[in-house]
PDB file of C-alpha atoms and ligand atoms in Angstrom:
ATOM      1  CA  MET R   1      -7.419 -28.541  -2.977  1.00  0.00           C
ATOM      2  CA  THR R   2      -7.723 -31.414  -0.469  1.00  0.00           C
ATOM      3  CA  SER R   3      -4.347 -30.577   1.068  1.00  0.00           C
ATOM      4  CA  THR R   4      -5.411 -26.909   1.321  1.00  0.00           C
ATOM      5  CA  LEU R   5      -8.563 -27.943   3.171  1.00  0.00           C
ATOM      6  CA  LEU R   6      -6.531 -29.968   5.672  1.00  0.00           C
ATOM      7  CA  ASP R   7      -4.360 -26.967   6.505  1.00  0.00           C
ATOM      8  CA  PRO R   8      -5.445 -25.504   9.898  1.00  0.00           C
ATOM      9  CA  VAL R   9      -5.004 -21.924   8.600  1.00  0.00           C
ATOM     10  CA  ALA R  10      -7.330 -22.656   5.644  1.00  0.00           C
ATOM     11  CA  GLN R  11      -9.827 -24.390   7.951  1.00  0.00           C
ATOM     12  CA  LYS R  12      -9.818 -21.408  10.310  1.00  0.00           C
ATOM     13  CA  ALA R  13     -10.255 -19.004   7.361  1.00  0.00           C
ATOM     14  CA  ALA R  14     -13.258 -20.977   6.071  1.00  0.00           C
ATOM     15  CA  ARG R  15     -14.890 -21.020   9.546  1.00  0.00           C
ATOM     16  CA  LEU R  16     -14.348 -17.271   9.966  1.00  0.00           C
ATOM     17  CA  VAL R  17     -15.920 -16.521   6.576  1.00  0.00           C
ATOM     18  CA  THR R  18     -19.039 -18.435   7.699  1.00  0.00           C
ATOM     19  CA  ALA R  19     -19.019 -16.527  11.016  1.00  0.00           C
ATOM     20  CA  SER R  20     -18.791 -13.222   9.143  1.00  0.00           C
ATOM     21  CA  GLU R  21     -21.941 -14.113   7.172  1.00  0.00           C
ATOM     22  CA  ARG R  22     -23.802 -14.409  10.503  1.00  0.00           C
ATOM     23  CA  LEU R  23     -22.260 -11.418  12.255  1.00  0.00           C
ATOM     24  CA  SER R  24     -21.263  -8.287  10.348  1.00  0.00           C
ATOM     25  CA  PHE R  25     -22.462  -4.736  10.824  1.00  0.00           C
ATOM     26  CA  ASP R  26     -22.801  -1.662   8.687  1.00  0.00           C
ATOM     27  CA  PRO R  27     -21.961   1.052  11.235  1.00  0.00           C
ATOM     28  CA  MET R  28     -23.586   3.747   9.098  1.00  0.00           C
ATOM     29  CA  THR R  29     -27.018   2.131   9.615  1.00  0.00           C
ATOM     30  CA  GLU R  30     -26.352   0.191  12.848  1.00  0.00           C
ATOM     31  CA  ILE R  31     -25.487   3.349  14.823  1.00  0.00           C
ATOM     32  CA  ASP R  32     -28.002   6.143  15.331  1.00  0.00           C
ATOM     33  CA  TRP R  33     -25.852   9.035  14.117  1.00  0.00           C
ATOM     34  CA  THR R  34     -28.651  11.541  14.728  1.00  0.00           C
ATOM     35  CA  GLN R  35     -27.703  11.467  18.433  1.00  0.00           C
ATOM     36  CA  ASP R  36     -25.745  14.535  19.486  1.00  0.00           C
ATOM     37  CA  ILE R  37     -22.122  13.680  20.307  1.00  0.00           C
ATOM     38  CA  GLY R  38     -22.155  16.276  23.057  1.00  0.00           C
ATOM     39  CA  ASP R  39     -20.944  16.475  26.610  1.00  0.00           C
ATOM     40  CA  THR R  40     -23.780  14.628  28.330  1.00  0.00           C
ATOM     41  CA  HIS R  41     -21.671  11.512  29.036  1.00  0.00           C
ATOM     42  CA  LEU R  42     -18.111  10.303  29.190  1.00  0.00           C
ATOM     43  CA  HIS R  43     -17.059   9.100  25.726  1.00  0.00           C
ATOM     44  CA  LEU R  44     -14.673   6.444  27.059  1.00  0.00           C
ATOM     45  CA  PRO R  45     -14.681   4.721  30.477  1.00  0.00           C
ATOM     46  CA  ALA R  46     -12.916   6.928  33.045  1.00  0.00           C
ATOM     47  CA  GLU R  47     -10.187   4.384  33.801  1.00  0.00           C
ATOM     48  CA  TYR R  48      -9.290   4.231  30.084  1.00  0.00           C
ATOM     49  CA  LEU R  49      -8.587   7.949  29.835  1.00  0.00           C
ATOM     50  CA  PRO R  50      -4.830   8.673  29.843  1.00  0.00           C
ATOM     51  CA  LEU R  51      -5.178  11.392  32.504  1.00  0.00           C
ATOM     52  CA  TYR R  52      -7.390   9.310  34.842  1.00  0.00           C
ATOM     53  CA  GLY R  53      -6.005   9.423  38.384  1.00  0.00           C
ATOM     54  CA  THR R  54      -3.641  12.375  37.773  1.00  0.00           C
ATOM     55  CA  PRO R  55      -3.891  15.801  39.519  1.00  0.00           C
ATOM     56  CA  GLN R  56      -5.131  17.213  36.171  1.00  0.00           C
ATOM     57  CA  TRP R  57      -8.028  14.725  36.202  1.00  0.00           C
ATOM     58  CA  ASP R  58      -8.819  15.450  39.860  1.00  0.00           C
ATOM     59  CA  ALA R  59      -8.998  19.169  39.101  1.00  0.00           C
ATOM     60  CA  MET R  60     -11.605  18.773  36.307  1.00  0.00           C
ATOM     61  CA  THR R  61     -15.334  19.361  36.795  1.00  0.00           C
ATOM     62  CA  GLU R  62     -17.719  16.687  35.493  1.00  0.00           C
ATOM     63  CA  GLN R  63     -18.412  18.793  32.366  1.00  0.00           C
ATOM     64  CA  GLU R  64     -14.694  19.190  31.712  1.00  0.00           C
ATOM     65  CA  ARG R  65     -14.222  15.423  32.037  1.00  0.00           C
ATOM     66  CA  PHE R  66     -16.997  14.819  29.484  1.00  0.00           C
ATOM     67  CA  ALA R  67     -15.391  17.255  27.016  1.00  0.00           C
ATOM     68  CA  TYR R  68     -11.881  15.875  27.604  1.00  0.00           C
ATOM     69  CA  SER R  69     -13.139  12.303  27.028  1.00  0.00           C
ATOM     70  CA  ARG R  70     -14.789  13.378  23.745  1.00  0.00           C
ATOM     71  CA  HIS R  71     -11.405  14.617  22.506  1.00  0.00           C
ATOM     72  CA  GLU R  72      -9.668  11.420  23.703  1.00  0.00           C
ATOM     73  CA  CYS R  73     -12.271   9.268  21.954  1.00  0.00           C
ATOM     74  CA  ALA R  74     -11.783  11.223  18.686  1.00  0.00           C
ATOM     75  CA  ALA R  75      -7.991  10.873  19.050  1.00  0.00           C
ATOM     76  CA  LEU R  76      -8.358   7.119  19.600  1.00  0.00           C
ATOM     77  CA  CYS R  77     -10.512   6.944  16.448  1.00  0.00           C
ATOM     78  CA  GLY R  78      -7.764   8.844  14.566  1.00  0.00           C
ATOM     79  CA  ALA R  79      -5.111   6.387  15.796  1.00  0.00           C
ATOM     80  CA  GLY R  80      -7.458   3.542  14.819  1.00  0.00           C
ATOM     81  CA  ILE R  81      -7.763   4.846  11.255  1.00  0.00           C
ATOM     82  CA  TRP R  82      -3.950   5.128  11.025  1.00  0.00           C
ATOM     83  CA  PHE R  83      -3.365   1.612  12.258  1.00  0.00           C
ATOM     84  CA  GLU R  84      -6.178   0.052  10.234  1.00  0.00           C
ATOM     85  CA  ASN R  85      -4.667   1.602   7.100  1.00  0.00           C
ATOM     86  CA  ILE R  86      -1.311  -0.098   7.850  1.00  0.00           C
ATOM     87  CA  LEU R  87      -3.097  -3.319   8.695  1.00  0.00           C
ATOM     88  CA  MET R  88      -5.141  -3.344   5.478  1.00  0.00           C
ATOM     89  CA  GLN R  89      -1.937  -2.866   3.457  1.00  0.00           C
ATOM     90  CA  LEU R  90      -0.378  -5.882   5.239  1.00  0.00           C
ATOM     91  CA  VAL R  91      -3.475  -7.996   4.673  1.00  0.00           C
ATOM     92  CA  LEU R  92      -3.701  -6.999   0.991  1.00  0.00           C
ATOM     93  CA  ARG R  93      -0.044  -7.895   0.528  1.00  0.00           C
ATOM     94  CA  HIS R  94      -0.766 -11.383   1.894  1.00  0.00           C
ATOM     95  CA  LEU R  95      -3.826 -11.598  -0.362  1.00  0.00           C
ATOM     96  CA  TYR R  96      -1.658 -10.776  -3.405  1.00  0.00           C
ATOM     97  CA  ASP R  97       0.218 -14.083  -2.905  1.00  0.00           C
ATOM     98  CA  LEU R  98      -2.879 -16.294  -2.772  1.00  0.00           C
ATOM     99  CA  PRO R  99      -4.986 -18.022  -5.442  1.00  0.00           C
ATOM    100  CA  ALA R 100      -8.734 -17.381  -5.277  1.00  0.00           C
ATOM    101  CA  ASP R 101      -9.543 -21.007  -4.353  1.00  0.00           C
ATOM    102  CA  ASP R 102      -7.552 -20.797  -1.103  1.00  0.00           C
ATOM    103  CA  PRO R 103     -10.090 -20.146   1.734  1.00  0.00           C
ATOM    104  CA  THR R 104      -7.659 -17.588   3.173  1.00  0.00           C
ATOM    105  CA  HIS R 105      -8.159 -15.491   0.010  1.00  0.00           C
ATOM    106  CA  ARG R 106     -11.854 -15.043   0.782  1.00  0.00           C
ATOM    107  CA  TYR R 107     -11.179 -14.533   4.507  1.00  0.00           C
ATOM    108  CA  LEU R 108      -8.619 -11.751   3.938  1.00  0.00           C
ATOM    109  CA  LEU R 109     -11.185  -9.915   1.812  1.00  0.00           C
ATOM    110  CA  VAL R 110     -13.642 -10.177   4.731  1.00  0.00           C
ATOM    111  CA  GLU R 111     -11.006  -8.759   7.103  1.00  0.00           C
ATOM    112  CA  THR R 112     -10.236  -5.874   4.714  1.00  0.00           C
ATOM    113  CA  ALA R 113     -13.956  -5.108   4.332  1.00  0.00           C
ATOM    114  CA  ASP R 114     -14.372  -5.158   8.149  1.00  0.00           C
ATOM    115  CA  GLU R 115     -11.525  -2.658   8.551  1.00  0.00           C
ATOM    116  CA  CYS R 116     -12.930  -0.432   5.776  1.00  0.00           C
ATOM    117  CA  ARG R 117     -16.207  -0.215   7.691  1.00  0.00           C
ATOM    118  CA  HIS R 118     -14.408   0.428  11.006  1.00  0.00           C
ATOM    119  CA  SER R 119     -12.353   3.285   9.582  1.00  0.00           C
ATOM    120  CA  THR R 120     -15.530   4.739   8.038  1.00  0.00           C
ATOM    121  CA  MET R 121     -17.153   4.547  11.502  1.00  0.00           C
ATOM    122  CA  PHE R 122     -14.177   6.204  13.242  1.00  0.00           C
ATOM    123  CA  GLY R 123     -14.143   8.939  10.603  1.00  0.00           C
ATOM    124  CA  GLU R 124     -17.853   9.555  11.111  1.00  0.00           C
ATOM    125  CA  TYR R 125     -17.331   9.929  14.889  1.00  0.00           C
ATOM    126  CA  ILE R 126     -14.476  12.403  14.328  1.00  0.00           C
ATOM    127  CA  ARG R 127     -16.544  14.428  11.839  1.00  0.00           C
ATOM    128  CA  ARG R 128     -19.428  14.652  14.315  1.00  0.00           C
ATOM    129  CA  ALA R 129     -17.478  15.067  17.582  1.00  0.00           C
ATOM    130  CA  GLY R 130     -16.618  18.745  17.057  1.00  0.00           C
ATOM    131  CA  THR R 131     -12.928  18.116  17.765  1.00  0.00           C
ATOM    132  CA  PRO R 132      -9.863  18.579  15.572  1.00  0.00           C
ATOM    133  CA  ALA R 133      -9.391  15.650  13.133  1.00  0.00           C
ATOM    134  CA  TYR R 134      -6.758  14.016  15.314  1.00  0.00           C
ATOM    135  CA  ARG R 135      -4.262  11.611  13.792  1.00  0.00           C
ATOM    136  CA  PRO R 136      -0.829  10.364  14.863  1.00  0.00           C
ATOM    137  CA  GLY R 137       1.988  12.910  14.482  1.00  0.00           C
ATOM    138  CA  LEU R 138       4.452  13.025  11.598  1.00  0.00           C
ATOM    139  CA  ARG R 139       7.040  10.875  13.453  1.00  0.00           C
ATOM    140  CA  LEU R 140       4.611   7.971  13.932  1.00  0.00           C
ATOM    141  CA  ARG R 141       3.231   8.348  10.410  1.00  0.00           C
ATOM    142  CA  LEU R 142       6.762   8.108   8.981  1.00  0.00           C
ATOM    143  CA  LEU R 143       7.558   5.123  11.225  1.00  0.00           C
ATOM    144  CA  GLY R 144       4.406   3.452   9.914  1.00  0.00           C
ATOM    145  CA  LYS R 145       5.771   3.811   6.359  1.00  0.00           C
ATOM    146  CA  VAL R 146       9.148   2.377   7.399  1.00  0.00           C
ATOM    147  CA  PHE R 147       7.364  -0.506   9.132  1.00  0.00           C
ATOM    148  CA  LEU R 148       5.452  -1.315   5.933  1.00  0.00           C
ATOM    149  CA  ARG R 149       8.788  -1.499   4.072  1.00  0.00           C
ATOM    150  CA  VAL R 150      10.488  -3.891   6.508  1.00  0.00           C
ATOM    151  CA  ALA R 151       7.647  -5.978   7.971  1.00  0.00           C
ATOM    152  CA  ASN R 152       7.317  -9.593   6.917  1.00  0.00           C
ATOM    153  CA  LYS R 153       4.112 -11.630   7.360  1.00  0.00           C
ATOM    154  CA  ALA R 154       4.991 -12.766  10.893  1.00  0.00           C
ATOM    155  CA  THR R 155       5.674  -9.185  12.064  1.00  0.00           C
ATOM    156  CA  GLY R 156       2.491  -8.108  10.321  1.00  0.00           C
ATOM    157  CA  TYR R 157       0.291 -10.644  12.118  1.00  0.00           C
ATOM    158  CA  ALA R 158       2.047 -10.062  15.466  1.00  0.00           C
ATOM    159  CA  GLY R 159       1.557  -6.286  15.015  1.00  0.00           C
ATOM    160  CA  ILE R 160      -2.094  -6.761  14.064  1.00  0.00           C
ATOM    161  CA  LEU R 161      -2.534  -8.839  17.208  1.00  0.00           C
ATOM    162  CA  ALA R 162      -0.812  -6.220  19.390  1.00  0.00           C
ATOM    163  CA  ALA R 163      -3.127  -3.436  18.178  1.00  0.00           C
ATOM    164  CA  GLU R 164      -6.251  -5.550  18.328  1.00  0.00           C
ATOM    165  CA  GLU R 165      -5.625  -7.042  21.787  1.00  0.00           C
ATOM    166  CA  LEU R 166      -4.824  -3.616  23.224  1.00  0.00           C
ATOM    167  CA  LEU R 167      -7.894  -1.935  21.740  1.00  0.00           C
ATOM    168  CA  ASP R 168     -10.091  -4.944  22.500  1.00  0.00           C
ATOM    169  CA  ALA R 169      -9.613  -4.408  26.240  1.00  0.00           C
ATOM    170  CA  SER R 170     -10.682  -0.763  25.962  1.00  0.00           C
ATOM    171  CA  ASN R 171     -13.563  -1.615  23.604  1.00  0.00           C
ATOM    172  CA  ARG R 172     -14.926  -4.314  25.918  1.00  0.00           C
ATOM    173  CA  ALA R 173     -14.882  -1.894  28.867  1.00  0.00           C
ATOM    174  CA  THR R 174     -16.530   0.807  26.719  1.00  0.00           C
ATOM    175  CA  MET R 175     -19.416  -1.319  25.424  1.00  0.00           C
ATOM    176  CA  LYS R 176     -20.304  -2.471  28.961  1.00  0.00           C
ATOM    177  CA  ASP R 177     -20.097   0.899  30.735  1.00  0.00           C
ATOM    178  CA  PRO R 178     -23.570   2.520  31.099  1.00  0.00           C
ATOM    179  CA  ALA R 179     -21.892   5.844  31.965  1.00  0.00           C
ATOM    180  CA  VAL R 180     -20.459   6.042  28.421  1.00  0.00           C
ATOM    181  CA  HIS R 181     -22.190   7.834  25.506  1.00  0.00           C
ATOM    182  CA  PRO R 182     -24.370   5.414  23.450  1.00  0.00           C
ATOM    183  CA  VAL R 183     -22.530   6.174  20.166  1.00  0.00           C
ATOM    184  CA  SER R 184     -19.185   5.171  21.736  1.00  0.00           C
ATOM    185  CA  ARG R 185     -20.751   2.041  23.210  1.00  0.00           C
ATOM    186  CA  ASP R 186     -22.206   1.056  19.821  1.00  0.00           C
ATOM    187  CA  MET R 187     -18.871   1.631  18.056  1.00  0.00           C
ATOM    188  CA  ALA R 188     -17.133  -0.539  20.665  1.00  0.00           C
ATOM    189  CA  ARG R 189     -19.750  -3.320  20.379  1.00  0.00           C
ATOM    190  CA  ILE R 190     -19.359  -3.497  16.584  1.00  0.00           C
ATOM    191  CA  HIS R 191     -15.587  -3.426  16.830  1.00  0.00           C
ATOM    192  CA  VAL R 192     -15.384  -6.180  19.475  1.00  0.00           C
ATOM    193  CA  ALA R 193     -17.663  -8.512  17.470  1.00  0.00           C
ATOM    194  CA  GLU R 194     -15.705  -8.146  14.222  1.00  0.00           C
ATOM    195  CA  GLU R 195     -12.187  -7.900  15.650  1.00  0.00           C
ATOM    196  CA  ALA R 196     -12.643 -11.262  17.395  1.00  0.00           C
ATOM    197  CA  ARG R 197     -12.234 -12.986  14.010  1.00  0.00           C
ATOM    198  CA  HIS R 198      -9.125 -10.956  13.134  1.00  0.00           C
ATOM    199  CA  VAL R 199      -7.506 -11.926  16.456  1.00  0.00           C
ATOM    200  CA  SER R 200      -8.488 -15.551  15.919  1.00  0.00           C
ATOM    201  CA  PHE R 201      -6.995 -15.654  12.400  1.00  0.00           C
ATOM    202  CA  ALA R 202      -3.734 -13.866  13.366  1.00  0.00           C
ATOM    203  CA  LYS R 203      -3.247 -16.290  16.285  1.00  0.00           C
ATOM    204  CA  THR R 204      -3.849 -19.355  14.113  1.00  0.00           C
ATOM    205  CA  TRP R 205      -1.521 -18.066  11.379  1.00  0.00           C
ATOM    206  CA  LEU R 206       1.297 -17.333  13.850  1.00  0.00           C
ATOM    207  CA  ALA R 207       0.901 -20.604  15.806  1.00  0.00           C
ATOM    208  CA  GLU R 208       0.805 -22.717  12.629  1.00  0.00           C
ATOM    209  CA  ARG R 209       3.424 -20.919  10.517  1.00  0.00           C
ATOM    210  CA  TRP R 210       6.040 -19.781  13.086  1.00  0.00           C
ATOM    211  CA  SER R 211       8.069 -23.000  13.093  1.00  0.00           C
ATOM    212  CA  THR R 212       8.092 -23.108   9.270  1.00  0.00           C
ATOM    213  CA  LEU R 213       9.655 -19.628   8.874  1.00  0.00           C
ATOM    214  CA  SER R 214      13.335 -19.002   8.154  1.00  0.00           C
ATOM    215  CA  ARG R 215      15.592 -17.893  11.021  1.00  0.00           C
ATOM    216  CA  VAL R 216      15.889 -14.462   9.383  1.00  0.00           C
ATOM    217  CA  ASP R 217      12.093 -14.035   9.204  1.00  0.00           C
ATOM    218  CA  ARG R 218      11.711 -15.135  12.816  1.00  0.00           C
ATOM    219  CA  GLY R 219      14.521 -12.784  13.913  1.00  0.00           C
ATOM    220  CA  ILE R 220      12.906  -9.802  12.145  1.00  0.00           C
ATOM    221  CA  ALA R 221       9.563 -10.549  13.829  1.00  0.00           C
ATOM    222  CA  MET R 222      11.160 -11.026  17.259  1.00  0.00           C
ATOM    223  CA  VAL R 223      12.904  -7.634  17.152  1.00  0.00           C
ATOM    224  CA  LEU R 224      10.216  -5.594  15.359  1.00  0.00           C
ATOM    225  CA  THR R 225       7.090  -6.780  17.201  1.00  0.00           C
ATOM    226  CA  PRO R 226       7.855  -5.065  20.554  1.00  0.00           C
ATOM    227  CA  LEU R 227       8.721  -1.847  18.664  1.00  0.00           C
ATOM    228  CA  VAL R 228       5.394  -1.997  16.832  1.00  0.00           C
ATOM    229  CA  ALA R 229       3.534  -2.641  20.096  1.00  0.00           C
ATOM    230  CA  PHE R 230       5.345   0.358  21.629  1.00  0.00           C
ATOM    231  CA  GLY R 231       4.359   2.549  18.653  1.00  0.00           C
ATOM    232  CA  ILE R 232       0.718   1.582  19.134  1.00  0.00           C
ATOM    233  CA  VAL R 233       0.850   2.305  22.881  1.00  0.00           C
ATOM    234  CA  ASP R 234       2.556   5.641  22.125  1.00  0.00           C
ATOM    235  CA  SER R 235      -0.161   6.588  19.603  1.00  0.00           C
ATOM    236  CA  ILE R 236      -2.804   6.342  22.353  1.00  0.00           C
ATOM    237  CA  ILE R 237      -1.490   9.499  24.049  1.00  0.00           C
ATOM    238  CA  ASP R 238      -1.925  12.318  21.509  1.00  0.00           C
ATOM    239  CA  PRO R 239      -0.225  15.573  22.618  1.00  0.00           C
ATOM    240  CA  GLN R 240      -2.731  17.525  20.494  1.00  0.00           C
ATOM    241  CA  VAL R 241      -5.543  16.610  22.914  1.00  0.00           C
ATOM    242  CA  ALA R 242      -4.094  18.402  25.954  1.00  0.00           C
ATOM    243  CA  LYS R 243      -3.362  21.432  23.733  1.00  0.00           C
ATOM    244  CA  ALA R 244      -6.875  21.539  22.237  1.00  0.00           C
ATOM    245  CA  VAL R 245      -8.592  21.123  25.611  1.00  0.00           C
ATOM    246  CA  GLY R 246      -6.166  23.506  27.387  1.00  0.00           C
ATOM    247  CA  ILE R 247      -4.821  21.079  30.007  1.00  0.00           C
ATOM    248  CA  LYS R 248      -1.444  22.366  31.214  1.00  0.00           C
ATOM    249  CA  GLY R 249       1.197  19.628  31.439  1.00  0.00           C
ATOM    250  CA  GLY R 250      -1.417  17.096  30.298  1.00  0.00           C
ATOM    251  CA  THR R 251       0.740  15.117  27.878  1.00  0.00           C
ATOM    252  CA  GLY R 252       3.607  14.688  30.360  1.00  0.00           C
ATOM    253  CA  ALA R 253       1.186  13.744  33.128  1.00  0.00           C
ATOM    254  CA  ALA R 254      -0.477  11.135  30.877  1.00  0.00           C
ATOM    255  CA  ARG R 255       2.902   9.656  29.867  1.00  0.00           C
ATOM    256  CA  ARG R 256       4.039   9.439  33.520  1.00  0.00           C
ATOM    257  CA  ASN R 257       0.652   8.245  34.804  1.00  0.00           C
ATOM    258  CA  PRO R 258       1.315   5.030  36.785  1.00  0.00           C
ATOM    259  CA  HIS R 259      -2.330   3.999  36.360  1.00  0.00           C
ATOM    260  CA  GLN R 260      -2.014   4.239  32.547  1.00  0.00           C
ATOM    261  CA  LYS R 261       1.317   2.347  32.532  1.00  0.00           C
ATOM    262  CA  ALA R 262      -0.084  -0.490  34.681  1.00  0.00           C
ATOM    263  CA  ARG R 263      -3.212  -0.727  32.518  1.00  0.00           C
ATOM    264  CA  VAL R 264      -1.179  -1.089  29.311  1.00  0.00           C
ATOM    265  CA  LYS R 265       0.732  -4.026  30.826  1.00  0.00           C
ATOM    266  CA  THR R 266      -2.505  -5.668  32.030  1.00  0.00           C
ATOM    267  CA  ASP R 267      -4.249  -5.156  28.673  1.00  0.00           C
ATOM    268  CA  LEU R 268      -1.265  -6.642  26.816  1.00  0.00           C
ATOM    269  CA  ARG R 269      -1.056  -9.706  29.078  1.00  0.00           C
ATOM    270  CA  LYS R 270      -3.064 -11.959  26.721  1.00  0.00           C
ATOM    271  CA  LEU R 271      -0.825 -10.909  23.805  1.00  0.00           C
ATOM    272  CA  THR R 272       2.495 -11.310  25.625  1.00  0.00           C
ATOM    273  CA  GLY R 273       1.375 -14.714  26.999  1.00  0.00           C
ATOM    274  CA  PHE R 274       0.479 -15.928  23.500  1.00  0.00           C
ATOM    275  CA  LEU R 275       3.662 -14.555  21.883  1.00  0.00           C
ATOM    276  CA  THR R 276       5.753 -16.237  24.597  1.00  0.00           C
ATOM    277  CA  GLU R 277       4.025 -19.577  23.875  1.00  0.00           C
ATOM    278  CA  VAL R 278       4.697 -19.215  20.124  1.00  0.00           C
ATOM    279  CA  GLY R 279       8.315 -18.080  20.626  1.00  0.00           C
ATOM    280  CA  VAL R 280       8.104 -14.476  19.348  1.00  0.00           C
ATOM    281  CA  ILE R 281       8.982 -13.465  22.921  1.00  0.00           C
ATOM    282  CA  ASN R 282      11.837 -15.481  24.374  1.00  0.00           C
ATOM    283  CA  ARG R 283      14.647 -15.005  26.883  1.00  0.00           C
ATOM    284  CA  ALA R 284      16.580 -12.843  24.420  1.00  0.00           C
ATOM    285  CA  THR R 285      13.697 -10.505  23.484  1.00  0.00           C
ATOM    286  CA  GLN R 286      11.823 -10.350  26.796  1.00  0.00           C
ATOM    287  CA  PRO R 287      14.091  -7.510  28.085  1.00  0.00           C
ATOM    288  CA  ILE R 288      13.000  -5.349  25.093  1.00  0.00           C
ATOM    289  CA  TRP R 289       9.327  -5.862  26.032  1.00  0.00           C
ATOM    290  CA  ARG R 290      10.076  -5.090  29.709  1.00  0.00           C
ATOM    291  CA  GLY R 291      12.295  -2.105  28.873  1.00  0.00           C
ATOM    292  CA  LEU R 292       9.531  -0.562  26.752  1.00  0.00           C
ATOM    293  CA  GLY R 293       7.006  -0.999  29.577  1.00  0.00           C
ATOM    294  CA  LEU R 294       4.970  -3.584  27.659  1.00  0.00           C
ATOM    295  CA  MET R 295       5.190  -6.439  30.160  1.00  0.00           C
ATOM    296  CA  ALA R 296       5.824  -6.862  33.890  1.00  0.00           C
TER     297      ALA R 296
HETATM  298 FE1  FE2 U 301     -10.947  -2.622  13.126  1.00  0.00          FE
HETATM  299 FE1  FE2 U 302      -9.005  -5.838  12.864  1.00  0.00          FE
END
């Protein structure tokens, strides 16, 4: 037990459990769900909408922008539920290997419980937003299953970090933007507070365990992580949104949008910097990240 307590991963896990006792939210009571999720506000900050800055965006009236943002927010919630499901499976797989007296055992249960509440919150938004129940298409859903088959722990934690760093940037902008609907701002505030511990744990695990992994495990993580990050970026633009809202050429415009591409690289900067320090990104794998538009 003493040696477990000296392990930095176990120490971090124990600190994060204590933090979770101080700061955890039940979104079903924390958010006032009696508020109408209607088109009185933007539902995400303008600069975080995939069509922001395109001719399609310029052509929209204010009301149309509000409605479009409601659909984008519901689609982002749908992508969040998809990714959190994958993430919980990875976390539970790690948990399976641990004895109950390891502090990481308790921490991983906290992380799973956090994600259960987040997915409940995203589902509640979708049910109330009056949009289709968006979720990633069949191709991404199948790739998610393949990923779960081949991912090792290092790929899992790097993938968790990729999703959480990317969404953290959008959540931080959302919670601070007074032009955004209060329900979206509340969801973002809850998510930022609780995801901070998941990011902190994934970073500690990767930094501490990377050098102890086999060459094969490191190789798998080095090749798979940029593909996972690309899948997450791809899931943010849901072709069903443009169809449902009736925006001609919307999906193509969002995919080509230079503003959106630049933002993804900026929002991933913290992640790519950290993964370069650890060694997940190196001279051999950096071209994959650049080629997929994930880093400058
Ligand atoms: Fe979450
Ligand atoms: Fe998380």
